[in-house]
Amino acid sequence: MAANRTFSIIKPDATRRNLTGAVTKMLEDAGLRVVASKRIQMTRKQAEGFYAVHKERPFFDDLVAFMISGPVVVQVLEGEDAVKRNRDIMGATNPENAAEGTIRKAHAESIEANSVHGSDSDENAATEIAFFFKPEEIVG
Ligand code: UDP
């Protein structure tokens, strides 16, 4: 399969603990290349829009509050089978279920403060990339 792209967020629990580099190294070691990256403070409106798919879920309000509790690093990652490759290195949503060697096993604090976001399909990757990046900000 040709190289393609996915979207990643290093979440506030990880930036707070100064783990941006450690998480990025795990992504790079998994064969993903960072082709765009910026550290931002998400607004409530952005966080609500980004997670709109979860708005009926019981954890939605807490999740939005968490995602705006500190800076995040939004990234575009490129590599062969990028969506799956990133999901594999992230590990399960709940760190208690995450496999050894994954980012969430190594770093996540809880099911909510789980250090990273990664797109779950090529279609969502394209939508999420466009949510945060202009085409000219992505340099492959
Ligand atoms: N989340 C949560 N409680 C839950 C499930 C999810 O706080 O019971 C948060 C968690 O930060 C997760 C995000 O909501 O990463 C999105 O959930 P999803 O099921 O899409 O998990 P992911 O794709 O991030 O593994």
CSV table of C-alpha atoms and ligand atoms in Angstrom, one decimal:
chain,number,residue,atom,x,y,z
A,1,MET,CA,0.0,0.0,0.0
A,2,ALA,CA,1.3,3.5,-0.8
A,3,ALA,CA,2.2,5.9,1.9
A,4,ASN,CA,-0.7,7.8,3.3
A,5,ARG,CA,-1.6,10.1,6.1
A,6,THR,CA,-3.3,10.1,9.5
A,7,PHE,CA,-4.0,12.7,12.2
A,8,SER,CA,-2.6,12.6,15.7
A,9,ILE,CA,-3.1,14.7,18.9
A,10,ILE,CA,-0.6,14.6,21.8
A,11,LYS,CA,-3.2,15.3,24.6
A,12,PRO,CA,-2.9,17.6,27.6
A,13,ASP,CA,-1.9,14.9,30.1
A,14,ALA,CA,1.2,14.2,27.9
A,15,THR,CA,2.2,17.8,27.1
A,16,ARG,CA,1.8,18.6,30.9
A,17,ARG,CA,4.3,15.9,31.7
A,18,ASN,CA,6.7,17.0,29.0
A,19,LEU,CA,6.2,13.9,27.0
A,20,THR,CA,5.9,15.5,23.5
A,21,GLY,CA,9.3,14.2,22.5
A,22,ALA,CA,8.9,10.7,24.0
A,23,VAL,CA,5.5,10.2,22.3
A,24,THR,CA,6.8,11.5,19.0
A,25,LYS,CA,9.8,9.2,19.2
A,26,MET,CA,7.5,6.2,19.6
A,27,LEU,CA,5.5,7.4,16.5
A,28,GLU,CA,8.7,7.8,14.5
A,29,ASP,CA,10.1,4.5,15.6
A,30,ALA,CA,6.8,2.9,14.4
A,31,GLY,CA,7.6,4.1,10.9
A,32,LEU,CA,5.5,7.3,10.9
A,33,ARG,CA,6.9,10.6,9.7
A,34,VAL,CA,5.7,13.9,11.2
A,35,VAL,CA,4.9,16.0,8.1
A,36,ALA,CA,3.0,18.8,10.1
A,37,SER,CA,3.0,19.7,13.8
A,38,LYS,CA,1.9,22.6,15.9
A,39,ARG,CA,1.3,23.1,19.6
A,40,ILE,CA,-2.0,24.8,20.3
A,41,GLN,CA,-4.5,25.6,23.1
A,42,MET,CA,-7.7,24.2,21.8
A,43,THR,CA,-10.8,26.3,22.3
A,44,ARG,CA,-14.0,24.8,23.7
A,45,LYS,CA,-15.6,25.3,20.3
A,46,GLN,CA,-12.9,23.5,18.5
A,47,ALA,CA,-12.9,20.6,21.0
A,48,GLU,CA,-16.7,20.3,20.9
A,49,GLY,CA,-16.6,20.3,17.1
A,50,PHE,CA,-13.7,17.8,16.9
A,51,TYR,CA,-15.5,15.4,19.1
A,52,ALA,CA,-19.0,16.1,17.8
A,53,VAL,CA,-19.4,12.4,17.0
A,54,HIS,CA,-19.3,11.7,20.7
A,55,LYS,CA,-21.7,14.4,21.8
A,56,GLU,CA,-24.4,12.0,23.1
A,57,ARG,CA,-21.9,9.9,25.1
A,58,PRO,CA,-21.8,10.3,28.9
A,59,PHE,CA,-18.1,11.2,28.9
A,60,PHE,CA,-18.4,14.1,26.3
A,61,ASP,CA,-18.4,17.1,28.7
A,62,ASP,CA,-15.5,15.7,30.7
A,63,LEU,CA,-13.6,14.9,27.6
A,64,VAL,CA,-14.0,18.4,26.2
A,65,ALA,CA,-12.9,19.9,29.6
A,66,PHE,CA,-9.9,17.6,29.6
A,67,MET,CA,-8.9,18.5,26.0
A,68,ILE,CA,-8.9,22.2,26.7
A,69,SER,CA,-7.2,21.8,30.1
A,70,GLY,CA,-3.8,22.5,28.6
A,71,PRO,CA,-1.9,22.6,25.3
A,72,VAL,CA,-2.0,19.8,22.8
A,73,VAL,CA,0.2,19.0,19.8
A,74,VAL,CA,-1.7,18.3,16.6
A,75,GLN,CA,0.2,16.4,14.0
A,76,VAL,CA,-0.1,14.9,10.5
A,77,LEU,CA,1.7,11.6,10.3
A,78,GLU,CA,2.7,9.9,7.0
A,79,GLY,CA,3.6,6.3,6.4
A,80,GLU,CA,2.6,3.1,4.8
A,81,ASP,CA,-0.9,2.1,6.1
A,82,ALA,CA,-0.7,5.2,8.4
A,83,VAL,CA,-4.1,4.9,10.1
A,84,LYS,CA,-3.6,1.3,11.2
A,85,ARG,CA,0.1,1.8,12.0
A,86,ASN,CA,-0.7,4.7,14.3
A,87,ARG,CA,-3.7,2.9,16.0
A,88,ASP,CA,-1.4,-0.1,16.7
A,89,ILE,CA,1.4,2.0,18.3
A,90,MET,CA,-1.3,4.0,20.3
A,91,GLY,CA,-2.7,0.9,22.0
A,92,ALA,CA,-6.2,0.4,23.4
A,93,THR,CA,-8.3,3.4,24.6
A,94,ASN,CA,-8.2,2.2,28.2
A,95,PRO,CA,-4.5,1.9,29.2
A,96,GLU,CA,-5.4,-1.1,31.4
A,97,ASN,CA,-6.1,-3.0,28.2
A,98,ALA,CA,-3.2,-1.5,26.2
A,99,ALA,CA,-0.5,-3.9,25.0
A,100,GLU,CA,3.1,-3.7,26.1
A,101,GLY,CA,5.2,-1.4,23.8
A,102,THR,CA,2.3,0.9,23.0
A,103,ILE,CA,2.1,4.7,23.8
A,104,ARG,CA,-0.9,4.3,26.1
A,105,LYS,CA,0.6,1.4,28.0
A,106,ALA,CA,3.8,3.4,28.5
A,107,HIS,CA,2.3,6.8,29.2
A,108,ALA,CA,-1.5,7.1,29.6
A,109,GLU,CA,-2.9,8.0,33.0
A,110,SER,CA,-6.6,6.9,32.5
A,111,ILE,CA,-9.2,6.0,29.9
A,112,GLU,CA,-9.8,9.7,29.5
A,113,ALA,CA,-6.2,11.1,29.9
A,114,ASN,CA,-4.8,8.6,27.5
A,115,SER,CA,-2.0,10.7,26.0
A,116,VAL,CA,-2.9,10.4,22.3
A,117,HIS,CA,-5.6,10.6,19.7
A,118,GLY,CA,-5.4,8.9,16.3
A,119,SER,CA,-7.9,8.8,13.4
A,120,ASP,CA,-9.8,5.6,13.0
A,121,SER,CA,-10.3,5.6,9.2
A,122,ASP,CA,-8.8,7.2,6.1
A,123,GLU,CA,-12.0,9.2,5.7
A,124,ASN,CA,-11.9,10.6,9.3
A,125,ALA,CA,-8.1,11.2,8.9
A,126,ALA,CA,-8.8,13.5,5.9
A,127,THR,CA,-11.6,15.4,7.8
A,128,GLU,CA,-9.5,15.7,11.0
A,129,ILE,CA,-6.4,16.9,9.1
A,130,ALA,CA,-8.5,19.6,7.4
A,131,PHE,CA,-10.0,20.6,10.8
A,132,PHE,CA,-6.5,21.8,12.0
A,133,PHE,CA,-4.2,22.3,9.0
A,134,LYS,CA,-4.1,24.2,5.7
A,135,PRO,CA,-2.7,22.2,2.8
A,136,GLU,CA,0.4,24.4,2.7
A,137,GLU,CA,1.2,23.6,6.4
A,138,ILE,CA,1.8,20.0,5.5
A,139,VAL,CA,5.3,19.3,4.1
A,140,GLY,CA,5.8,15.7,3.1
B,1,UDP,N1,-13.0,8.5,26.4
B,1,UDP,C1,-13.4,8.6,27.8
B,1,UDP,N2,-14.2,7.7,28.4
B,1,UDP,C2,-14.6,6.6,27.7
B,1,UDP,C3,-14.2,6.4,26.4
B,1,UDP,C4,-13.5,7.4,25.8
B,1,UDP,O1,-13.0,9.7,28.4
B,1,UDP,O2,-15.3,5.7,28.3
B,1,UDP,C5,-12.2,9.5,25.8
B,1,UDP,C6,-10.8,9.1,25.6
B,1,UDP,O3,-9.9,10.2,25.8
B,1,UDP,C7,-10.8,8.6,24.1
B,1,UDP,C8,-11.7,9.6,23.5
B,1,UDP,O4,-12.8,9.8,24.5
B,1,UDP,O5,-9.5,8.6,23.6
B,1,UDP,C9,-12.4,9.1,22.2
B,1,UDP,O6,-13.0,7.9,22.4
B,1,UDP,P1,-12.8,6.7,21.3
B,1,UDP,O7,-13.8,5.6,21.7
B,1,UDP,O8,-13.0,7.3,20.0
B,1,UDP,O9,-11.4,6.1,21.6
B,1,UDP,P2,-10.0,6.2,20.8
B,1,UDP,O10,-10.3,6.2,19.3
B,1,UDP,O11,-9.3,7.5,21.2
B,1,UDP,O12,-9.2,5.0,21.3
